[in-house]
CSV table of C-alpha atoms in Angstrom, one decimal:
chain,number,residue,atom,x,y,z
A,133,MET,CA,-169.4,105.9,-112.6
A,134,ARG,CA,-171.7,103.3,-111.3
A,135,ILE,CA,-172.9,104.1,-107.8
A,136,ILE,CA,-174.9,102.1,-105.2
A,137,VAL,CA,-176.5,104.0,-102.4
A,138,CYS,CA,-177.7,102.0,-99.3
A,139,ILE,CA,-180.7,103.6,-97.7
A,140,LYS,CA,-183.1,102.5,-94.9
A,141,GLN,CA,-186.7,103.1,-93.8
A,142,VAL,CA,-186.8,104.1,-90.1
A,143,PRO,CA,-189.5,105.0,-87.6
A,144,ALA,CA,-190.7,108.6,-87.9
A,145,THR,CA,-191.2,108.7,-84.1
A,146,THR,CA,-189.3,107.9,-81.0
A,147,ASP,CA,-192.4,106.2,-79.5
A,148,VAL,CA,-191.6,102.7,-80.8
A,149,ALA,CA,-192.3,99.5,-78.9
A,150,VAL,CA,-189.6,96.8,-78.5
A,151,ASP,CA,-190.2,93.1,-78.4
A,152,GLU,CA,-188.9,92.2,-74.9
A,153,THR,CA,-188.1,88.6,-76.0
A,154,THR,CA,-186.1,89.3,-79.2
A,155,GLY,CA,-185.0,92.9,-78.5
A,156,VAL,CA,-186.2,93.9,-82.0
A,157,LEU,CA,-188.2,97.1,-82.7
A,158,LYS,CA,-191.9,96.5,-83.5
A,159,ARG,CA,-192.2,98.3,-86.8
A,160,GLU,CA,-195.7,97.3,-87.7
A,161,GLY,CA,-198.3,100.1,-87.8
A,162,ILE,CA,-195.9,103.0,-87.1
A,163,LYS,CA,-195.2,106.0,-89.2
A,164,THR,CA,-191.9,105.7,-91.2
A,165,ARG,CA,-189.6,107.9,-93.2
A,166,LEU,CA,-186.3,107.7,-95.2
A,167,ASN,CA,-183.4,107.8,-92.8
A,168,PRO,CA,-182.3,111.4,-92.7
A,169,TYR,CA,-178.6,110.6,-93.0
A,170,ASP,CA,-179.3,108.7,-96.2
A,171,LEU,CA,-180.6,111.9,-97.9
A,172,TYR,CA,-177.0,113.2,-97.8
A,173,ALA,CA,-175.8,109.9,-99.3
A,174,LEU,CA,-178.3,110.2,-102.1
A,175,GLU,CA,-177.4,113.8,-102.8
A,176,THR,CA,-173.7,112.9,-102.9
A,177,ALA,CA,-174.4,110.2,-105.5
A,178,LEU,CA,-176.6,112.6,-107.6
A,179,ARG,CA,-173.9,115.2,-107.6
A,180,LEU,CA,-171.2,112.7,-108.6
A,181,ARG,CA,-173.4,111.5,-111.5
A,182,GLY,CA,-174.1,115.0,-112.6
A,183,ALA,CA,-170.4,115.8,-112.7
A,184,HIS,CA,-169.0,112.5,-114.1
A,185,GLY,CA,-171.9,110.6,-115.6
A,186,GLY,CA,-173.0,107.1,-114.8
A,187,GLU,CA,-176.0,105.6,-113.0
A,188,ILE,CA,-177.3,105.3,-109.4
A,189,THR,CA,-178.9,102.3,-107.8
A,190,ALA,CA,-180.7,102.6,-104.4
A,191,LEU,CA,-180.7,99.5,-102.2
A,192,THR,CA,-182.7,99.0,-99.0
A,193,MET,CA,-183.4,96.1,-96.7
A,194,GLY,CA,-186.7,95.7,-94.9
A,195,PRO,CA,-190.3,94.6,-95.1
A,196,LEU,CA,-192.3,95.1,-98.3
A,197,GLN,CA,-193.5,98.5,-97.0
A,198,ALA,CA,-189.8,99.7,-97.3
A,199,ARG,CA,-190.5,100.1,-101.1
A,200,SER,CA,-191.6,103.6,-100.2
A,201,VAL,CA,-188.1,104.8,-99.6
A,202,ILE,CA,-187.0,103.4,-103.0
A,203,ALA,CA,-189.9,105.3,-104.5
A,204,GLU,CA,-188.7,108.4,-102.8
A,205,SER,CA,-185.2,107.9,-104.2
A,206,PHE,CA,-186.7,107.8,-107.7
A,207,MET,CA,-188.3,111.2,-107.0
A,208,MET,CA,-184.8,112.5,-106.3
A,209,GLY,CA,-183.4,111.2,-109.5
A,210,VAL,CA,-182.1,107.7,-108.8
A,211,ASP,CA,-182.0,105.4,-111.8
A,212,HIS,CA,-182.7,101.9,-110.3
A,213,GLY,CA,-183.9,100.5,-107.0
A,214,TYR,CA,-184.0,97.2,-105.2
A,215,LEU,CA,-185.6,95.9,-102.0
A,216,ILE,CA,-183.9,93.2,-100.0
A,217,SER,CA,-186.8,91.4,-98.2
A,218,ASP,CA,-187.3,87.9,-96.8
A,219,ARG,CA,-188.6,86.6,-93.5
A,220,ALA,CA,-185.1,85.0,-93.1
A,221,PHE,CA,-183.6,88.5,-92.8
A,222,ALA,CA,-185.9,89.6,-89.9
A,223,GLY,CA,-184.3,90.5,-86.6
A,224,ALA,CA,-180.9,91.0,-88.1
A,225,ASP,CA,-178.2,92.8,-86.1
A,226,VAL,CA,-175.6,95.0,-87.9
A,227,TRP,CA,-173.5,92.0,-88.9
A,228,ALA,CA,-176.3,89.9,-90.4
A,229,THR,CA,-177.7,93.1,-92.0
A,230,ALA,CA,-174.3,93.9,-93.6
A,231,ARG,CA,-174.1,90.3,-94.9
A,232,ALA,CA,-177.5,90.4,-96.6
A,233,ILE,CA,-176.7,93.8,-98.2
A,234,SER,CA,-173.2,92.8,-99.3
A,235,GLU,CA,-174.5,89.5,-100.8
A,236,SER,CA,-177.2,91.5,-102.6
A,237,ILE,CA,-174.5,93.9,-104.0
A,238,LYS,CA,-172.6,91.0,-105.4
A,239,LEU,CA,-175.8,89.9,-107.1
A,240,LEU,CA,-176.1,93.3,-108.8
A,241,GLY,CA,-172.7,93.1,-110.4
A,242,ASP,CA,-169.9,95.7,-111.0
A,243,TYR,CA,-169.9,99.0,-109.2
A,244,ASP,CA,-167.4,101.8,-108.6
A,245,LEU,CA,-168.6,103.3,-105.4
A,246,ILE,CA,-171.0,102.5,-102.6
A,247,ILE,CA,-172.3,105.4,-100.5
A,248,CYS,CA,-174.0,105.1,-97.1
A,249,GLY,CA,-175.3,107.7,-94.7
A,250,LYS,CA,-173.2,108.0,-91.5
A,251,GLN,CA,-175.7,106.1,-89.4
A,252,THR,CA,-179.4,105.4,-89.0
A,253,THR,CA,-181.7,107.1,-86.5
A,254,ASP,CA,-183.1,103.9,-85.2
A,255,GLY,CA,-179.9,102.0,-84.5
A,256,ASP,CA,-177.2,104.8,-84.4
A,257,THR,CA,-174.4,102.2,-84.6
A,258,ALA,CA,-172.6,103.6,-87.7
A,259,GLN,CA,-171.3,100.0,-88.2
A,260,VAL,CA,-173.3,98.6,-91.2
A,261,GLY,CA,-171.4,100.6,-93.9
A,262,PRO,CA,-167.9,99.6,-92.9
A,263,GLU,CA,-169.0,96.0,-92.3
A,264,ILE,CA,-170.4,95.9,-95.8
A,265,ALA,CA,-167.0,97.0,-97.1
A,266,GLU,CA,-165.2,94.4,-95.1
A,267,LEU,CA,-167.5,91.6,-96.3
A,268,LEU,CA,-167.0,92.8,-99.9
A,269,GLY,CA,-163.2,93.1,-99.4
A,270,ILE,CA,-163.0,96.7,-100.6
A,271,PRO,CA,-161.5,99.8,-98.9
A,272,HIS,CA,-163.8,102.3,-97.1
A,273,LEU,CA,-163.7,105.8,-95.6
A,274,SER,CA,-166.1,106.9,-92.8
A,275,ASN,CA,-167.3,110.3,-91.8
A,276,VAL,CA,-166.6,111.9,-95.2
A,277,LEU,CA,-167.1,115.7,-95.2
A,278,SER,CA,-166.3,116.4,-98.9
A,279,LEU,CA,-165.1,114.7,-102.0
A,280,GLY,CA,-162.6,115.7,-104.6
A,281,VAL,CA,-162.5,114.8,-108.3
A,282,PRO,CA,-162.0,111.1,-109.1
A,283,ASP,CA,-158.6,110.6,-110.8
A,284,LYS,CA,-157.0,107.4,-112.2
A,285,GLY,CA,-159.3,105.1,-110.3
A,286,SER,CA,-159.0,106.9,-106.9
A,287,LEU,CA,-161.3,109.2,-105.0
A,288,PRO,CA,-159.9,111.9,-102.8
A,289,ALA,CA,-161.9,112.8,-99.7
A,290,LEU,CA,-161.8,114.9,-96.5
A,291,THR,CA,-162.8,112.9,-93.5
A,292,ASP,CA,-163.7,113.9,-89.9
A,293,MET,CA,-161.6,112.0,-87.3
A,294,GLY,CA,-163.2,113.6,-84.3
A,295,ASP,CA,-160.4,115.8,-83.1
A,296,SER,CA,-159.0,116.4,-86.6
A,297,ARG,CA,-159.7,116.4,-90.3
A,298,ILE,CA,-157.6,114.3,-92.7
A,299,GLU,CA,-157.4,114.4,-96.5
A,300,LEU,CA,-157.3,110.8,-97.9
A,301,SER,CA,-157.6,109.1,-101.2
A,302,VAL,CA,-159.3,105.7,-101.6
A,303,ARG,CA,-158.9,103.3,-104.5
A,304,LEU,CA,-162.1,102.4,-106.3
A,305,PRO,CA,-164.2,100.3,-106.0
A,306,ALA,CA,-164.8,101.5,-102.5
A,307,LEU,CA,-167.4,102.4,-99.9
A,308,ILE,CA,-167.8,105.7,-98.1
A,309,THR,CA,-170.1,106.9,-95.3
A,310,VAL,CA,-171.0,110.6,-95.5
A,311,GLU,CA,-171.6,113.2,-92.8
A,312,LYS,CA,-174.7,115.4,-93.1
A,313,GLY,CA,-172.5,118.5,-93.6
A,314,ILE,CA,-171.3,117.2,-97.0
A,315,ASN,CA,-174.2,118.8,-98.9
A,316,THR,CA,-177.8,120.0,-98.8
A,317,PRO,CA,-180.2,117.4,-100.1
A,318,ARG,CA,-182.5,118.4,-102.9
A,319,LEU,CA,-186.3,118.0,-102.5
A,320,PRO,CA,-188.1,115.2,-104.3
A,321,SER,CA,-189.5,116.2,-107.7
A,322,TYR,CA,-193.2,116.1,-108.3
A,323,ARG,CA,-192.6,115.5,-112.0
A,324,ARG,CA,-190.4,112.5,-111.2
A,325,LYS,CA,-193.0,111.3,-108.8
A,326,GLN,CA,-195.6,111.2,-111.5
A,327,ALA,CA,-193.2,109.6,-114.0
A,328,SER,CA,-192.1,106.9,-111.6
A,329,ALA,CA,-195.6,106.1,-110.1
A,330,GLY,CA,-196.3,102.4,-110.3
A,331,ARG,CA,-192.7,101.6,-111.2
A,332,GLU,CA,-191.7,98.1,-110.4
A,333,ILE,CA,-189.2,97.6,-107.6
A,334,PRO,CA,-187.5,94.2,-107.8
A,335,VAL,CA,-187.3,92.2,-104.5
A,336,ILE,CA,-184.1,90.3,-103.6
A,337,ALA,CA,-184.9,87.3,-101.5
A,338,LEU,CA,-182.6,84.8,-99.7
A,339,SER,CA,-182.9,82.3,-102.5
A,340,ASP,CA,-181.5,84.9,-104.9
A,341,LEU,CA,-178.2,85.1,-103.1
A,342,ALA,CA,-175.1,83.0,-103.9
A,343,GLU,CA,-174.6,82.5,-100.1
A,344,SER,CA,-178.1,81.4,-99.1
A,345,ARG,CA,-177.6,79.5,-95.9
A,346,PRO,CA,-180.4,80.8,-93.6
A,347,GLU,CA,-178.3,80.4,-90.5
A,348,LEU,CA,-176.2,83.3,-91.6
A,349,TYR,CA,-179.0,85.8,-91.7
A,350,GLY,CA,-181.7,87.3,-89.4
A,351,LEU,CA,-181.7,86.5,-85.7
A,352,ARG,CA,-180.0,83.2,-86.3
A,353,GLY,CA,-177.0,84.9,-88.0
A,354,SER,CA,-176.7,87.7,-85.5
A,355,PRO,CA,-173.9,87.5,-83.0
A,356,THR,CA,-175.2,90.4,-81.0
A,357,GLN,CA,-177.9,89.3,-78.7
A,358,VAL,CA,-180.0,91.6,-76.6
A,359,GLU,CA,-180.3,90.3,-73.0
A,360,ARG,CA,-182.9,92.6,-71.7
A,361,VAL,CA,-185.0,95.6,-73.0
A,362,PHE,CA,-187.0,97.8,-70.7
A,363,VAL,CA,-188.4,101.3,-70.5
A,364,PRO,CA,-186.5,103.4,-68.0
A,365,GLU,CA,-188.5,104.9,-65.1
A,366,ALA,CA,-189.1,108.6,-65.5
A,367,ASP,CA,-188.6,110.8,-62.3
A,368,ASN,CA,-189.8,114.4,-62.8
A,369,THR,CA,-189.5,115.4,-59.1
A,370,HIS,CA,-187.6,118.6,-58.6
A,371,GLU,CA,-186.8,121.4,-56.1
A,372,VAL,CA,-186.5,125.1,-56.6
A,373,TRP,CA,-183.9,126.9,-54.5
A,374,GLU,CA,-183.9,130.6,-54.0
A,375,ASP,CA,-181.1,132.5,-52.1
A,376,ALA,CA,-177.9,134.4,-52.7
A,377,PRO,CA,-175.7,132.9,-55.4
A,378,ALA,CA,-172.8,132.1,-53.1
A,379,PHE,CA,-175.1,130.3,-50.7
A,380,LEU,CA,-176.8,128.4,-53.6
A,381,ALA,CA,-173.4,127.4,-54.9
A,382,ARG,CA,-172.3,125.9,-51.6
A,383,ARG,CA,-175.6,124.1,-51.2
A,384,LEU,CA,-175.4,122.6,-54.7
A,385,VAL,CA,-171.9,121.4,-54.1
A,386,GLY,CA,-173.0,119.8,-50.8
A,387,GLU,CA,-175.9,118.1,-52.4
A,388,LEU,CA,-173.8,116.7,-55.2
A,389,ARG,CA,-171.2,115.4,-52.7
A,390,GLY,CA,-173.9,113.9,-50.6
A,391,ARG,CA,-175.1,111.9,-53.6
A,392,LYS,CA,-171.5,111.0,-54.4
A,393,LEU,CA,-171.7,112.8,-57.8
A,394,LEU,CA,-168.6,114.8,-56.9
């Protein structure tokens, strides 16, 4: 089984500045980490390979510093890794990001399964995975809680539909996004870290893609435009009421009605 895992480097802090003109996060000079949800995607791929054989390729999009998350995936046991990086991809929304990733996957060749984390902690849209599948023209399942044994080109899965859980089977090749409850990610191996130190990580640029029109990528190719970004005002004023519970309940209801919150 040939598996591609899409991962992302995200800020390791919530204290991130935003470019008020473009609405894009300012990622320079901040601490970063591998998106936590992607750890579950990597672990899912590693367990599938362990049970059924094959190879795993990690794929990430970002600036050159994003090589670090590919290096981390090597420490977990991934076989290959690629970085999608080009100034033309900067400022991409979910659609332009999905296009760059899907075109890069086409460049890599045949695959059986693409695995993504449920979402990223910097965007929280949970849209990129399904959009990659749509652009590739393959079926997909979201919010996967567990996987069954692949059989005759299909993969059974249990998915979380919010108010219910449904058992489904998807025809391969396919894409799935996994919930964090699907497994417990393993720790990176120090031995693998030593073995993969200095390993070359190929970079996929716009010119490498079959569809290389720059207007389809980055800010130019993003239909989602941020109109305004601002830091909300913080109001920490408060009151402390002390009295009998019945009186406090009536006072609270009166206060809420006075503010038209009830």
